[in-house]
mmCIF file of C-alpha atoms in Angstrom:
data_model
loop_
_atom_site.group_PDB
_atom_site.id
_atom_site.type_symbol
_atom_site.label_atom_id
_atom_site.label_comp_id
_atom_site.label_asym_id
_atom_site.label_seq_id
_atom_site.Cartn_x
_atom_site.Cartn_y
_atom_site.Cartn_z
ATOM 1 C CA PRO A 632 0.073 -0.119 0.261
ATOM 2 C CA ILE A 633 0.974 3.550 -0.798
ATOM 3 C CA LEU A 634 1.820 5.307 2.118
ATOM 4 C CA CYS A 635 0.899 9.193 1.368
ATOM 5 C CA GLY A 636 3.725 11.050 4.012
ATOM 6 C CA SER A 637 6.224 9.179 2.429
ATOM 7 C CA ILE A 638 5.821 10.692 -1.232
ATOM 8 C CA PRO A 639 8.071 14.160 -1.244
ATOM 9 C CA GLY A 640 6.901 16.892 -2.707
ATOM 10 C CA LEU A 641 2.745 16.548 -2.172
ATOM 11 C CA VAL A 642 1.205 20.011 -1.202
ATOM 12 C CA PRO A 643 -1.188 19.652 1.464
ATOM 13 C CA LYS A 644 -4.254 19.315 -1.034
ATOM 14 C CA GLN A 645 -2.807 16.361 -2.482
ATOM 15 C CA LEU A 646 -2.228 14.447 0.577
ATOM 16 C CA ARG A 647 -5.417 14.949 1.363
ATOM 17 C CA PHE A 648 -6.023 13.552 -1.686
ATOM 18 C CA CYS A 649 -3.863 10.899 -1.810
ATOM 19 C CA ARG A 650 -5.125 9.279 1.864
ATOM 20 C CA ASN A 651 -9.067 9.714 0.354
ATOM 21 C CA TYR A 652 -8.288 8.361 -2.672
ATOM 22 C CA VAL A 653 -5.232 5.272 -1.700
ATOM 23 C CA GLU A 654 -6.569 3.276 -3.904
ATOM 24 C CA ILE A 655 -6.206 4.687 -7.413
ATOM 25 C CA MET A 656 -2.877 6.806 -6.146
ATOM 26 C CA PRO A 657 -0.952 4.018 -8.263
ATOM 27 C CA SER A 658 -2.840 4.840 -11.308
ATOM 28 C CA VAL A 659 -1.806 8.514 -10.650
ATOM 29 C CA ALA A 660 1.991 7.394 -10.560
ATOM 30 C CA GLU A 661 1.658 5.173 -13.582
ATOM 31 C CA GLY A 662 -0.220 7.974 -15.280
ATOM 32 C CA VAL A 663 2.676 10.138 -14.398
ATOM 33 C CA LYS A 664 5.421 7.946 -16.614
ATOM 34 C CA ILE A 665 3.220 7.502 -19.260
ATOM 35 C CA GLY A 666 2.945 11.302 -19.476
ATOM 36 C CA ILE A 667 6.937 11.052 -19.230
ATOM 37 C CA GLN A 668 7.224 8.280 -21.732
ATOM 38 C CA GLU A 669 5.646 10.044 -24.253
ATOM 39 C CA CYS A 670 7.174 13.219 -24.067
ATOM 40 C CA GLN A 671 10.418 11.428 -24.327
ATOM 41 C CA HIS A 672 9.134 9.612 -27.572
ATOM 42 C CA GLN A 673 7.904 12.762 -28.668
ATOM 43 C CA PHE A 674 10.711 14.555 -28.682
ATOM 44 C CA ARG A 675 13.436 12.228 -29.102
ATOM 45 C CA GLY A 676 14.760 14.143 -32.474
ATOM 46 C CA ARG A 677 14.784 17.838 -30.670
ATOM 47 C CA ARG A 678 17.389 19.306 -29.273
ATOM 48 C CA TRP A 679 15.586 19.418 -26.082
ATOM 49 C CA ASN A 680 14.658 15.559 -25.683
ATOM 50 C CA CYS A 681 12.784 15.482 -22.064
ATOM 51 C CA THR A 682 15.038 14.295 -20.416
ATOM 52 C CA THR A 683 14.713 13.344 -16.695
ATOM 53 C CA ILE A 684 17.259 13.396 -14.008
ATOM 54 C CA ASN A 685 17.131 11.370 -11.086
ATOM 55 C CA ASP A 686 15.841 14.311 -8.480
ATOM 56 C CA LYS A 687 12.308 14.537 -7.252
ATOM 57 C CA ALA A 688 11.990 17.841 -9.435
ATOM 58 C CA ILE A 689 12.306 15.069 -12.390
ATOM 59 C CA PHE A 690 13.193 17.351 -15.256
ATOM 60 C CA GLY A 691 15.188 20.412 -13.120
ATOM 61 C CA PRO A 692 15.227 24.018 -13.889
ATOM 62 C CA VAL A 693 13.820 23.168 -17.322
ATOM 63 C CA LEU A 694 9.908 23.537 -15.748
ATOM 64 C CA ASP A 695 10.690 26.375 -14.063
ATOM 65 C CA LYS A 696 10.335 28.463 -17.058
ATOM 66 C CA ALA A 697 6.302 29.635 -18.379
ATOM 67 C CA THR A 698 8.081 28.107 -21.996
ATOM 68 C CA ARG A 699 6.310 25.888 -24.622
ATOM 69 C CA GLU A 700 8.405 22.603 -23.147
ATOM 70 C CA SER A 701 7.129 23.771 -19.919
ATOM 71 C CA ALA A 702 3.433 24.117 -21.383
ATOM 72 C CA PHE A 703 3.970 20.700 -23.105
ATOM 73 C CA VAL A 704 5.373 18.682 -19.790
ATOM 74 C CA HIS A 705 2.474 19.836 -17.594
ATOM 75 C CA ALA A 706 -0.462 19.232 -20.540
ATOM 76 C CA ILE A 707 1.033 15.152 -21.450
ATOM 77 C CA ALA A 708 1.379 14.243 -17.861
ATOM 78 C CA SER A 709 -1.648 15.666 -16.978
ATOM 79 C CA ALA A 710 -2.975 13.500 -19.695
ATOM 80 C CA GLY A 711 -1.085 10.559 -19.055
ATOM 81 C CA VAL A 712 -3.096 11.314 -14.858
ATOM 82 C CA ALA A 713 -6.252 10.711 -16.885
ATOM 83 C CA PHE A 714 -5.920 8.310 -19.101
ATOM 84 C CA ALA A 715 -4.289 6.193 -16.417
ATOM 85 C CA VAL A 716 -7.015 6.203 -13.714
ATOM 86 C CA THR A 717 -9.661 5.736 -16.589
ATOM 87 C CA ARG A 718 -8.120 2.689 -17.250
ATOM 88 C CA SER A 719 -7.774 1.508 -14.426
ATOM 89 C CA CYS A 720 -11.337 1.813 -13.550
ATOM 90 C CA ALA A 721 -12.589 0.396 -16.644
ATOM 91 C CA GLU A 722 -10.559 -2.498 -15.466
ATOM 92 C CA GLY A 723 -12.244 -2.630 -12.711
ATOM 93 C CA SER A 724 -8.957 -2.552 -10.582
ATOM 94 C CA ALA A 725 -11.015 -0.262 -8.453
ATOM 95 C CA THR A 726 -14.007 -0.103 -6.040
ATOM 96 C CA ILE A 727 -14.804 3.484 -6.296
ATOM 97 C CA CYS A 728 -15.185 4.372 -10.216
ATOM 98 C CA GLY A 729 -15.703 1.451 -12.999
ATOM 99 C CA CYS A 730 -17.625 1.935 -16.381
ATOM 100 C CA ASP A 731 -18.949 4.651 -17.560
ATOM 101 C CA THR A 732 -22.649 4.973 -17.946
ATOM 102 C CA ARG A 733 -24.220 8.211 -18.271
ATOM 103 C CA HIS A 734 -23.391 9.214 -22.383
ATOM 104 C CA LYS A 735 -24.366 5.997 -24.252
ATOM 105 C CA GLY A 736 -27.463 7.914 -25.652
ATOM 106 C CA PRO A 737 -29.164 5.885 -28.465
ATOM 107 C CA PRO A 738 -27.598 3.095 -29.967
ATOM 108 C CA GLY A 739 -26.813 2.916 -33.699
ATOM 109 C CA GLU A 740 -28.098 0.646 -36.579
ATOM 110 C CA GLY A 741 -27.244 -3.045 -36.420
ATOM 111 C CA TRP A 742 -25.300 -2.297 -33.034
ATOM 112 C CA LYS A 743 -26.345 -1.918 -29.624
ATOM 113 C CA TRP A 744 -24.417 -0.546 -26.189
ATOM 114 C CA GLY A 745 -22.554 -3.247 -24.324
ATOM 115 C CA GLY A 746 -19.206 -3.925 -22.850
ATOM 116 C CA CYS A 747 -17.428 -0.982 -20.263
ATOM 117 C CA SER A 748 -17.365 1.992 -21.901
ATOM 118 C CA GLU A 749 -14.340 4.419 -20.480
ATOM 119 C CA ASP A 750 -15.478 6.728 -17.501
ATOM 120 C CA VAL A 751 -12.771 9.863 -19.023
ATOM 121 C CA GLU A 752 -14.858 12.450 -16.672
ATOM 122 C CA PHE A 753 -13.595 10.636 -13.214
ATOM 123 C CA GLY A 754 -10.144 10.306 -14.728
ATOM 124 C CA SER A 755 -10.057 13.637 -15.702
ATOM 125 C CA MET A 756 -11.568 14.846 -12.183
ATOM 126 C CA VAL A 757 -8.907 12.784 -10.603
ATOM 127 C CA SER A 758 -6.381 14.141 -12.561
ATOM 128 C CA ARG A 759 -7.788 18.263 -11.574
ATOM 129 C CA GLU A 760 -7.954 17.336 -8.080
ATOM 130 C CA PHE A 761 -4.441 15.918 -8.235
ATOM 131 C CA ALA A 762 -2.258 17.842 -11.014
ATOM 132 C CA ASP A 763 -4.578 21.434 -10.102
ATOM 133 C CA ALA A 764 -3.253 21.382 -6.270
ATOM 134 C CA ARG A 765 -0.101 22.961 -6.519
ATOM 135 C CA GLU A 766 -1.592 25.993 -9.033
ATOM 136 C CA ASN A 767 -3.654 27.847 -6.637
ATOM 137 C CA ARG A 768 -2.154 31.239 -6.559
ATOM 138 C CA PRO A 769 -2.992 34.515 -8.030
ATOM 139 C CA ASP A 770 0.011 34.753 -10.679
ATOM 140 C CA ALA A 771 0.555 34.389 -14.123
ATOM 141 C CA ARG A 772 2.555 30.627 -13.970
ATOM 142 C CA SER A 773 -0.775 29.081 -12.140
ATOM 143 C CA ALA A 774 -3.017 30.404 -14.450
ATOM 144 C CA MET A 775 -0.779 28.954 -17.399
ATOM 145 C CA ASN A 776 -0.398 25.687 -15.612
ATOM 146 C CA ARG A 777 -4.242 25.532 -14.955
ATOM 147 C CA HIS A 778 -4.325 26.372 -18.316
ATOM 148 C CA ASN A 779 -2.300 23.747 -19.900
ATOM 149 C CA ASN A 780 -3.363 21.105 -17.457
ATOM 150 C CA GLU A 781 -6.795 21.155 -18.866
ATOM 151 C CA ALA A 782 -5.566 21.353 -22.317
ATOM 152 C CA GLY A 783 -4.285 18.133 -22.113
ATOM 153 C CA ARG A 784 -6.884 16.599 -20.145
ATOM 154 C CA THR A 785 -9.725 17.925 -22.603
ATOM 155 C CA SER A 786 -7.642 16.005 -25.402
ATOM 156 C CA LEU A 787 -8.531 12.428 -23.790
ATOM 157 C CA ASN A 788 -12.375 13.692 -24.616
ATOM 158 C CA ASP A 789 -11.735 15.025 -27.748
ATOM 159 C CA ASN A 790 -9.988 11.136 -28.888
ATOM 160 C CA MET A 791 -11.934 9.205 -27.508
ATOM 161 C CA PHE A 792 -13.819 6.463 -30.395
ATOM 162 C CA LEU A 793 -16.707 3.880 -30.187
ATOM 163 C CA LYS A 794 -15.147 0.687 -30.416
ATOM 164 C CA CYS A 795 -17.069 -2.548 -31.496
ATOM 165 C CA LYS A 796 -17.238 -5.947 -31.222
ATOM 166 C CA CYS A 797 -18.618 -8.443 -33.849
ATOM 167 C CA HIS A 798 -21.640 -11.214 -32.733
ATOM 168 C CA GLY A 799 -23.031 -13.527 -35.050
ATOM 169 C CA LEU A 800 -22.474 -17.355 -36.291
ATOM 170 C CA SER A 801 -18.814 -17.692 -37.697
ATOM 171 C CA GLY A 802 -18.152 -14.157 -36.757
ATOM 172 C CA SER A 803 -20.430 -12.544 -38.933
ATOM 173 C CA CYS A 804 -21.038 -9.459 -37.941
ATOM 174 C CA GLU A 805 -25.107 -10.246 -37.209
ATOM 175 C CA VAL A 806 -25.086 -8.182 -33.800
ATOM 176 C CA LYS A 807 -22.787 -5.446 -32.684
ATOM 177 C CA THR A 808 -22.167 -4.602 -29.161
ATOM 178 C CA CYS A 809 -19.940 -0.789 -29.173
ATOM 179 C CA TRP A 810 -18.757 1.031 -26.113
ATOM 180 C CA TRP A 811 -16.435 4.297 -25.466
ATOM 181 C CA SER A 812 -13.299 3.903 -25.360
ATOM 182 C CA GLN A 813 -9.755 6.012 -25.448
ATOM 183 C CA PRO A 814 -7.321 5.626 -28.141
ATOM 184 C CA ASP A 815 -3.808 4.473 -27.850
ATOM 185 C CA PHE A 816 -1.730 7.037 -25.599
ATOM 186 C CA ARG A 817 0.466 8.108 -28.587
ATOM 187 C CA VAL A 818 -3.032 9.288 -30.475
ATOM 188 C CA ILE A 819 -2.891 11.867 -27.002
ATOM 189 C CA GLY A 820 1.067 12.423 -27.441
ATOM 190 C CA ASP A 821 0.354 13.180 -31.878
ATOM 191 C CA TYR A 822 -2.215 15.269 -30.273
ATOM 192 C CA MET A 823 -0.309 17.356 -28.093
ATOM 193 C CA LYS A 824 2.519 17.276 -29.992
ATOM 194 C CA ASP A 825 0.966 19.244 -32.708
ATOM 195 C CA LYS A 826 -0.691 21.712 -30.411
ATOM 196 C CA TYR A 827 3.079 22.065 -28.654
ATOM 197 C CA ASP A 828 4.219 23.612 -32.374
ATOM 198 C CA SER A 829 1.007 25.895 -32.889
ATOM 199 C CA ALA A 830 1.438 26.935 -29.008
ATOM 200 C CA SER A 831 -0.015 30.451 -28.213
ATOM 201 C CA GLU A 832 2.356 32.722 -26.779
ATOM 202 C CA MET A 833 0.966 35.152 -23.839
ATOM 203 C CA VAL A 834 1.820 38.475 -22.018
ATOM 204 C CA VAL A 835 0.972 39.084 -18.143
ATOM 205 C CA GLU A 836 -1.372 41.655 -17.220
ATOM 206 C CA LYS A 837 -1.891 42.635 -13.700
ATOM 207 C CA HIS A 838 -5.394 43.263 -11.795
ATOM 208 C CA LYS A 839 -6.448 44.338 -8.743
ATOM 209 C CA GLU A 840 -9.473 42.738 -7.222
ATOM 210 C CA SER A 841 -10.378 42.380 -3.848
ATOM 211 C CA ARG A 842 -7.989 39.513 -3.020
ATOM 212 C CA GLY A 843 -5.215 41.651 -4.057
ATOM 213 C CA TRP A 844 -3.115 41.773 -7.023
ATOM 214 C CA VAL A 845 -4.252 38.938 -9.782
ATOM 215 C CA GLU A 846 -1.870 38.004 -12.904
ATOM 216 C CA THR A 847 -3.790 36.565 -15.980
ATOM 217 C CA LEU A 848 -2.763 35.790 -19.323
ATOM 218 C CA ARG A 849 -3.619 36.870 -22.524
ATOM 219 C CA SER A 850 -2.484 36.473 -26.293
ATOM 220 C CA LYS A 851 0.663 38.774 -27.489
ATOM 221 C CA TYR A 852 -0.405 39.298 -30.687
ATOM 222 C CA ASN A 853 -3.811 40.298 -31.840
ATOM 223 C CA PHE A 854 -3.748 39.335 -35.075
ATOM 224 C CA PHE A 855 -4.239 35.660 -33.528
ATOM 225 C CA LYS A 856 -7.505 33.691 -32.864
ATOM 226 C CA PRO A 857 -7.086 33.766 -29.226
ATOM 227 C CA PRO A 858 -6.328 30.298 -27.650
ATOM 228 C CA THR A 859 -9.149 28.160 -26.565
ATOM 229 C CA GLU A 860 -9.382 25.134 -24.027
ATOM 230 C CA ARG A 861 -7.380 22.758 -26.598
ATOM 231 C CA ASP A 862 -3.971 24.797 -26.997
ATOM 232 C CA LEU A 863 -1.531 25.322 -25.066
ATOM 233 C CA VAL A 864 0.478 28.761 -23.817
ATOM 234 C CA TYR A 865 3.327 29.954 -22.967
ATOM 235 C CA TYR A 866 5.027 33.285 -21.924
ATOM 236 C CA GLU A 867 8.675 32.914 -21.758
ATOM 237 C CA SER A 868 10.760 31.816 -24.982
ATOM 238 C CA SER A 869 12.671 28.958 -24.612
ATOM 239 C CA PRO A 870 16.410 28.084 -24.889
ATOM 240 C CA ASN A 871 18.264 26.865 -27.760
ATOM 241 C CA PHE A 872 19.136 23.971 -25.634
ATOM 242 C CA CYS A 873 22.420 23.704 -27.865
ATOM 243 C CA GLU A 874 24.902 23.818 -24.827
ATOM 244 C CA PRO A 875 24.727 22.673 -21.850
ATOM 245 C CA ASN A 876 23.612 25.495 -19.010
ATOM 246 C CA PRO A 877 22.317 24.798 -15.630
ATOM 247 C CA GLU A 878 20.213 27.244 -15.029
ATOM 248 C CA THR A 879 17.999 26.617 -17.944
ATOM 249 C CA GLY A 880 18.232 23.085 -17.507
ATOM 250 C CA SER A 881 19.630 22.150 -20.843
ATOM 251 C CA PHE A 882 21.894 19.491 -21.274
ATOM 252 C CA GLY A 883 22.959 20.684 -24.845
ATOM 253 C CA THR A 884 23.237 18.505 -28.031
ATOM 254 C CA ARG A 885 26.409 17.103 -27.321
ATOM 255 C CA ASP A 886 27.048 13.126 -28.463
ATOM 256 C CA ARG A 887 23.567 12.996 -29.690
ATOM 257 C CA SER A 888 22.552 10.670 -32.400
ATOM 258 C CA CYS A 889 21.332 12.758 -35.290
ATOM 259 C CA ASN A 890 20.357 12.254 -38.944
ATOM 260 C CA LEU A 891 22.920 12.870 -41.667
ATOM 261 C CA THR A 892 20.280 13.001 -44.489
ATOM 262 C CA SER A 893 17.702 14.344 -42.855
ATOM 263 C CA HIS A 894 16.726 18.134 -43.347
ATOM 264 C CA GLY A 895 14.409 18.722 -40.387
ATOM 265 C CA ILE A 896 15.201 19.314 -36.460
ATOM 266 C CA ASP A 897 16.661 15.793 -35.831
ATOM 267 C CA GLY A 898 19.443 16.205 -38.692
ATOM 268 C CA CYS A 899 23.078 16.615 -37.840
ATOM 269 C CA ASP A 900 22.740 20.102 -39.084
ATOM 270 C CA LEU A 901 20.138 21.248 -36.974
ATOM 271 C CA LEU A 902 20.555 19.027 -34.068
ATOM 272 C CA CYS A 903 24.093 19.689 -33.367
ATOM 273 C CA CYS A 904 23.622 23.205 -33.519
ATOM 274 C CA GLY A 905 26.454 23.872 -36.781
ATOM 275 C CA ARG A 906 29.074 22.250 -34.623
ATOM 276 C CA GLY A 907 29.746 19.287 -37.170
ATOM 277 C CA HIS A 908 29.400 15.665 -36.209
ATOM 278 C CA ASN A 909 31.535 12.685 -35.879
ATOM 279 C CA THR A 910 30.795 9.353 -37.414
ATOM 280 C CA GLN A 911 31.605 6.097 -36.842
ATOM 281 C CA THR A 912 30.707 2.470 -37.880
ATOM 282 C CA GLU A 913 28.907 -0.058 -35.379
ATOM 283 C CA LYS A 914 28.486 -3.446 -36.040
ATOM 284 C CA ARG A 915 24.829 -5.178 -35.207
ATOM 285 C CA LYS A 916 23.530 -8.734 -35.639
ATOM 286 C CA GLU A 917 20.547 -8.683 -37.164
ATOM 287 C CA LYS A 918 17.794 -11.757 -38.344
ATOM 288 C CA CYS A 919 17.941 -12.047 -41.846
ATOM 289 C CA HIS A 920 17.084 -14.905 -44.856
ATOM 290 C CA CYS A 921 13.579 -15.401 -42.747
ATOM 291 C CA ILE A 922 11.681 -18.165 -44.103
ATOM 292 C CA PHE A 923 8.321 -19.453 -43.131
ATOM 293 C CA HIS A 924 7.832 -23.344 -42.556
ATOM 294 C CA TRP A 925 4.513 -25.042 -42.887
ATOM 295 C CA CYS A 926 2.913 -24.998 -40.242
ATOM 296 C CA CYS A 927 4.116 -23.027 -38.192
ATOM 297 C CA TYR A 928 7.018 -21.700 -37.466
ATOM 298 C CA VAL A 929 9.416 -18.939 -38.567
ATOM 299 C CA SER A 930 13.710 -19.704 -39.144
ATOM 300 C CA CYS A 931 16.080 -17.065 -39.558
ATOM 301 C CA GLN A 932 19.573 -16.605 -40.405
ATOM 302 C CA GLU A 933 22.103 -14.790 -37.794
ATOM 303 C CA CYS A 934 23.618 -12.081 -39.813
ATOM 304 C CA VAL A 935 26.076 -9.231 -38.944
ATOM 305 C CA ARG A 936 25.305 -5.658 -40.380
ATOM 306 C CA VAL A 937 27.660 -2.341 -40.325
ATOM 307 C CA TYR A 938 25.984 1.216 -39.821
ATOM 308 C CA ASP A 939 27.377 4.146 -39.940
ATOM 309 C CA VAL A 940 26.557 6.103 -36.815
ATOM 310 C CA HIS A 941 26.580 9.865 -36.649
ATOM 311 C CA THR A 942 26.541 12.075 -33.112
ATOM 312 C CA CYS A 943 26.849 16.161 -32.243
ATOM 313 C CA LYS A 944 30.463 17.124 -31.868
#
């Protein structure tokens, strides 16, 4: 069992939440892990590749700045928590939640409702209560984090789909039962990566209210449409991540593998920031000359192939 008091870095509201919902806390932790892994996949060919460090801050100083990268991390982690909790509930792993019975609507022609529709609203509620608990200050950074957290959760709702199973003799589809399902999390990662690329730059405004000064965000450029709840927002420029810098959390790109033939950000010219690259050969053992035998197995030989590996200087 999880001992909530032993988890470092929890604010009091998160601690209370942990104690009230202790049986789904493993799913919360799994969701954060899923989010980090997806971040590292999406940015694997970028100068900043979502590197984590062995520290309670996980990403180091990168999240201290109100940049696009910070916006993406908050969104994908928040989505990951909602995703993992929703999936856990549908699998029956927790007693306090289950399938969604509220949003079914009338069935379509040739199919009926069945299975377990995943309750993304409960998963999003858990993510909102836990992730947003830290963002209760009246400043711009809290406003930004709350917005991006919600954008991550909204991505789940936007990508839910109807999943169906056929029933009938010999696999015929006389009757289909259908239920609402979350997509593979890679779909969410791709979706949020597009939001990262089109993130809206904001400026900070101060307002005097009865509780004191409050900071809010508005679009920096009036000729662009203001961001919706689905868009990511930021208000500080990113470093170029070319050189190591402890203050910004940049690890630089030295010794990173690069793609010699690509003209994109993963190509040696851009990823190596104009410093050039080294090339060395690498031998790899691979299966080859595979033959299918009736019935039913495959036999392969083992070949040694030589590859050129390019790394940034």
